[in-house]
Amino acid sequence: MPTKSRIRELQEEILKLKKNENVFIAAHNYQRPEIQEIADVLGDSLELAMLAQKNIECDIIVFCGVDFMAETMSILNPDAQVYVPEPKAKCPMATMCPKSIVEKAKKEHPDLPVVLYVNTLAEAKAEADVMCTSANAAKVVEALGSDKILFGPDANLAAYVEKRTGVKTIPVPEDGYCIVHVRFTADKILELKNKYPDAIVLVHPECDMEVQEVADVVASTSQMLKYVQDSKEKKFIIGTETGLIDRMRREVSENKIFIPASETAVCRNMKLNTLEKIRDVIISKPHKNLIKVPENIAEKARNALEKMFELTR
Ligand code: 13P
Ligand code: SF4
């Protein structure tokens, strides 16, 4: 763990390099706080995907998140130079849904639309009719107007969508999940609610349905941030990765209190990105850190992503 002064030194070095080399840094809400502090944009998966429509003026984009997020950025901006600080930062949920599983489900249910969560690899996205994020999943599914859909890879998000919309979801695969969000338990949240009876409970839809059912709010990371910013309440129990709590503590009024629903909800993959790696990728731009999706896959994946924007406009 670098000292505070080392962190400040590295941040200053990156800010200088960023200016000289015309770099744009995009970061997800789960990034380490020292990365959040130097990002040009910080957001949830939807906000970061929407950056593609903003015509960012820069020579390179450094994307701090996990593989599928940087891939989405590259698919939507095929001419942009999108680099990642650490190519090993991958989302395990995305790997639970290879293209072959989607193809099999499509053969078994040829009439059903395929809705996939952005937490998928490009090869799976290319098999989808439309993509969604946790922020807009229910809206996308409602707008599709079908009474039954194939939905993957997160079975908890599928259950959330089914509950919210009444649309029958067939999960693809049957049991895709996030290794971090399944750590939250309803028992622990009920214990915390007992201890802090006036606290509002916010959880991510990647949590088990039992956990969602004891929460006051089920929302994406940036929707949770907005909720706590706008709320008149003072205490919040937060059921998502701890990086969002770092952002809340930094950006939301000092007299609000954020209680983690689990101290161990840390996404190690997100945390593989570090200030040193960001500095190094800007200096040496290694080819292995450049994200490019083959155009035959990117084109189909782009259609599914653009359909998401079209349905939720
Ligand atoms: P958000 O889109 O809500 O930021 O979530 C992304 C994610 O990976 C959750 O684990
Ligand atoms: Fe993937 Fe879960 Fe990490 Fe999000 S928190 S990136 S879904 S492993």
XYZ file of C-alpha atoms and ligand atoms in Angstrom:
331
model
C 0.000 0.000 0.000
C 1.733 3.272 -1.089
C 1.953 6.099 1.463
C -0.223 9.212 1.119
C 2.713 11.263 -0.144
C 3.650 8.580 -2.703
C 0.018 8.547 -3.900
C 0.046 12.344 -4.284
C 3.378 12.156 -6.167
C 2.032 9.541 -8.604
C -1.227 11.430 -9.080
C 0.705 14.611 -9.965
C 2.910 12.683 -12.377
C -0.177 11.224 -14.110
C -1.966 14.581 -14.262
C 1.078 16.118 -15.994
C 1.417 13.185 -18.419
C -2.319 13.264 -19.083
C -2.115 16.897 -20.148
C 1.044 16.515 -22.252
C -0.123 13.348 -24.026
C -3.790 14.383 -24.377
C -5.120 11.409 -22.409
C -8.680 10.926 -21.153
C -9.128 8.716 -18.082
C -12.466 6.943 -17.626
C -12.993 5.017 -14.391
C -15.700 2.836 -12.888
C -17.158 3.557 -9.438
C -15.337 0.481 -8.030
C -11.847 1.785 -8.767
C -9.413 2.523 -5.932
C -10.100 5.978 -4.412
C -6.741 7.361 -5.613
C -7.739 6.479 -9.201
C -11.248 7.907 -8.771
C -9.628 11.218 -7.757
C -7.719 11.677 -11.030
C -10.332 10.350 -13.485
C -11.874 12.681 -16.074
C -15.088 10.719 -15.749
C -16.250 8.375 -13.033
C -19.433 6.375 -13.454
C -21.450 3.186 -13.648
C -21.395 0.907 -16.693
C -24.155 2.843 -18.424
C -22.588 6.274 -17.909
C -19.247 4.944 -19.144
C -20.851 3.338 -22.232
C -22.661 6.601 -22.959
C -19.309 8.422 -23.177
C -19.066 6.975 -26.684
C -21.729 9.434 -27.834
C -19.803 12.404 -26.458
C -16.968 12.696 -28.983
C -14.164 12.925 -26.437
C -11.277 15.090 -27.688
C -8.142 13.082 -26.838
C -5.366 10.968 -28.341
C -5.834 7.981 -26.070
C -8.419 6.794 -23.551
C -7.188 4.959 -20.471
C -10.076 2.868 -19.218
C -9.931 1.819 -15.559
C -12.443 -0.931 -14.905
C -12.659 -4.529 -16.106
C -12.359 -6.108 -19.569
C -15.974 -5.926 -20.752
C -16.215 -2.200 -19.946
C -13.123 -1.303 -21.981
C -14.339 -3.576 -24.789
C -17.692 -1.772 -24.812
C -15.884 1.564 -25.056
C -13.792 0.268 -27.969
C -16.789 -1.321 -29.780
C -18.679 1.970 -29.608
C -15.602 4.047 -30.589
C -13.830 1.812 -33.134
C -11.373 4.570 -34.094
C -10.377 5.409 -30.522
C -7.171 4.140 -28.920
C -8.554 2.535 -25.749
C -5.878 1.265 -23.352
C -6.299 -0.568 -20.053
C -3.781 -0.274 -17.185
C -3.999 -4.036 -16.460
C -5.171 -6.560 -19.095
C -5.669 -9.170 -16.345
C -8.554 -7.138 -14.827
C -11.409 -9.352 -16.014
C -14.980 -9.806 -14.771
C -15.553 -13.490 -13.863
C -19.281 -13.133 -14.551
C -18.579 -12.216 -18.182
C -16.640 -15.454 -18.658
C -19.665 -17.469 -17.388
C -21.453 -16.706 -20.636
C -19.389 -17.774 -23.644
C -20.886 -17.404 -27.123
C -21.628 -21.168 -27.279
C -24.083 -20.969 -24.334
C -26.011 -18.141 -25.989
C -26.080 -20.002 -29.322
C -27.451 -23.123 -27.601
C -30.191 -21.131 -25.807
C -31.134 -19.430 -29.089
C -31.502 -22.845 -30.792
C -33.734 -24.067 -27.949
C -35.871 -20.885 -27.976
C -35.662 -19.496 -31.515
C -38.590 -17.100 -31.045
C -37.374 -15.356 -27.908
C -35.414 -12.091 -27.900
C -31.946 -12.266 -26.311
C -31.210 -9.562 -23.755
C -27.671 -9.599 -22.383
C -26.154 -7.675 -19.504
C -23.113 -5.577 -20.542
C -21.053 -7.786 -18.208
C -20.368 -10.112 -21.150
C -17.533 -10.560 -23.601
C -17.805 -9.079 -27.097
C -18.337 -12.544 -28.668
C -21.497 -13.013 -26.547
C -22.694 -9.443 -27.158
C -22.545 -10.229 -30.882
C -25.228 -12.922 -30.297
C -27.643 -10.583 -28.465
C -30.602 -8.625 -29.789
C -30.104 -5.934 -27.193
C -27.795 -5.183 -24.280
C -28.674 -3.667 -20.909
C -26.919 -2.479 -17.769
C -28.115 -2.691 -14.184
C -29.291 0.926 -14.527
C -31.657 0.294 -17.430
C -32.386 -3.481 -17.511
C -36.067 -3.159 -16.549
C -36.583 -0.244 -18.966
C -34.974 -2.142 -21.873
C -37.065 -5.254 -21.224
C -40.308 -3.252 -20.895
C -39.570 -1.412 -24.141
C -38.980 -4.706 -25.997
C -42.642 -5.592 -25.487
C -42.122 -9.375 -25.365
C -43.710 -11.459 -22.576
C -40.779 -13.917 -22.436
C -37.051 -13.366 -23.019
C -33.666 -15.024 -22.765
C -31.565 -13.081 -20.257
C -27.918 -13.517 -19.264
C -25.510 -13.901 -17.650
C -26.623 -12.698 -14.198
C -29.474 -14.841 -12.831
C -30.057 -12.345 -9.981
C -30.460 -9.441 -12.395
C -32.781 -11.685 -14.454
C -34.925 -12.300 -11.346
C -34.926 -8.548 -10.579
C -36.073 -7.763 -14.147
C -38.793 -10.410 -13.982
C -40.049 -9.025 -10.666
C -40.024 -5.417 -11.895
C -41.556 -5.995 -15.341
C -43.602 -9.197 -15.093
C -41.754 -10.446 -18.204
C -40.737 -14.126 -17.897
C -36.944 -14.430 -18.056
C -35.090 -17.611 -18.966
C -31.586 -17.225 -17.462
C -28.636 -17.974 -19.778
C -26.684 -19.702 -18.292
C -29.001 -20.947 -15.541
C -26.773 -19.780 -12.671
C -24.530 -16.878 -13.759
C -23.544 -14.676 -10.814
C -21.141 -12.061 -9.486
C -18.605 -13.537 -7.065
C -18.596 -10.281 -5.057
C -22.327 -9.550 -4.803
C -23.293 -13.081 -3.733
C -21.331 -12.428 -0.520
C -24.107 -10.176 0.817
C -26.620 -11.966 3.027
C -30.124 -11.002 4.166
C -29.224 -12.052 7.747
C -26.291 -9.621 7.941
C -28.405 -6.803 6.503
C -31.211 -7.501 8.983
C -28.615 -7.449 11.798
C -27.352 -4.051 10.565
C -30.929 -2.767 10.262
C -31.457 -3.730 13.906
C -28.326 -1.829 14.899
C -29.177 1.214 12.731
C -33.000 1.244 12.608
C -33.150 4.618 10.828
C -30.773 3.583 8.016
C -31.914 3.150 4.412
C -30.696 -0.076 2.740
C -29.475 0.166 -0.850
C -28.296 -2.917 -2.761
C -27.214 -3.788 -6.291
C -29.465 -6.073 -8.395
C -26.547 -8.537 -8.672
C -27.314 -9.487 -5.031
C -29.474 -12.566 -4.297
C -33.250 -12.015 -4.369
C -33.375 -12.634 -0.576
C -31.031 -9.657 -0.144
C -32.952 -7.506 -2.641
C -36.132 -8.239 -0.681
C -34.804 -6.785 2.594
C -33.535 -3.616 0.841
C -35.352 -0.285 0.482
C -33.689 0.480 -2.855
C -32.291 -1.823 -5.577
C -30.202 0.181 -8.036
C -27.058 0.515 -10.138
C -23.978 2.056 -8.525
C -24.520 5.591 -9.862
C -28.249 5.401 -9.111
C -27.324 4.576 -5.491
C -24.982 7.577 -5.420
C -27.738 9.878 -6.703
C -30.192 8.448 -4.183
C -27.936 9.156 -1.198
C -27.087 12.622 -2.560
C -30.779 13.573 -2.892
C -32.059 11.852 0.261
C -32.896 13.776 3.434
C -31.939 10.708 5.475
C -28.559 10.520 7.194
C -27.605 6.814 7.388
C -27.300 4.315 4.569
C -26.412 0.621 4.497
C -24.694 -0.025 1.161
C -24.826 -3.441 -0.518
C -22.295 -3.189 -3.295
C -18.539 -3.147 -3.856
C -16.659 -0.906 -1.405
C -15.301 1.446 -4.115
C -18.725 3.070 -4.363
C -18.638 3.762 -0.614
C -15.238 5.483 -1.094
C -16.889 7.707 -3.724
C -19.898 8.434 -1.494
C -17.667 9.386 1.453
C -15.711 11.767 -0.781
C -18.569 13.348 -2.723
C -21.610 13.310 -0.441
C -22.236 15.667 2.491
C -20.004 14.956 5.482
C -22.908 14.454 7.882
C -24.192 11.396 6.029
C -22.990 7.967 7.197
C -22.346 4.994 4.926
C -22.301 1.518 6.436
C -20.936 -1.324 4.257
C -23.357 -4.287 4.190
C -20.203 -6.430 3.956
C -16.608 -5.388 4.642
C -15.310 -8.089 2.294
C -17.214 -7.033 -0.827
C -14.089 -6.100 -2.738
C -13.784 -6.856 -6.464
C -10.142 -7.909 -6.721
C -10.298 -7.636 -10.496
C -11.323 -3.967 -10.365
C -8.575 -3.352 -7.814
C -5.849 -4.750 -10.106
C -5.618 -1.282 -11.656
C -3.151 0.977 -9.818
C -1.696 4.461 -10.254
C 1.683 2.947 -11.254
C 0.023 0.910 -14.010
C -1.862 3.971 -15.291
C 1.379 5.970 -15.432
C 3.204 3.125 -17.194
C 0.495 2.575 -19.805
C 0.512 6.281 -20.694
C 4.314 6.305 -21.009
C 4.852 3.084 -22.970
C 1.429 2.296 -24.536
C 2.135 -1.455 -24.804
C 0.246 -3.196 -27.595
C -1.063 -5.839 -25.150
C -2.917 -3.095 -23.255
C -4.662 -1.742 -26.374
C -8.263 -2.973 -26.651
C -9.402 -3.792 -30.170
C -12.364 -6.026 -31.002
C -12.329 -7.677 -34.453
C -14.750 -5.705 -36.652
C -16.923 -8.733 -37.598
C -17.728 -9.238 -33.886
C -17.704 -5.528 -33.000
C -20.282 -4.678 -35.652
C -22.881 -7.124 -34.279
C -22.106 -6.187 -30.660
C -22.430 -2.488 -31.589
C -25.902 -3.127 -33.019
C -27.018 -4.711 -29.735
C -25.555 -1.804 -27.724
C -27.127 0.793 -30.013
C -30.478 -0.972 -29.698
C -30.175 -0.458 -25.914
C -29.684 3.298 -26.416
C -32.562 3.421 -28.922
C -35.018 1.629 -26.588
C -34.190 3.819 -23.585
C -33.906 7.213 -25.310
P -22.916 -0.793 -12.392
O -23.272 -0.760 -13.816
O -24.086 -0.635 -11.479
O -21.856 0.198 -12.072
O -22.354 -2.243 -12.015
C -21.310 -2.826 -12.712
C -20.829 -4.016 -12.061
O -19.915 -4.670 -12.499
C -21.478 -4.428 -10.846
O -20.782 -5.458 -10.262
Fe -17.713 -8.485 -12.305
Fe -18.791 -8.629 -9.887
Fe -16.447 -7.389 -10.217
Fe -18.741 -6.304 -11.130
S -18.155 -6.659 -8.994
S -16.803 -6.448 -12.204
S -19.849 -8.140 -11.803
S -16.881 -9.567 -10.532
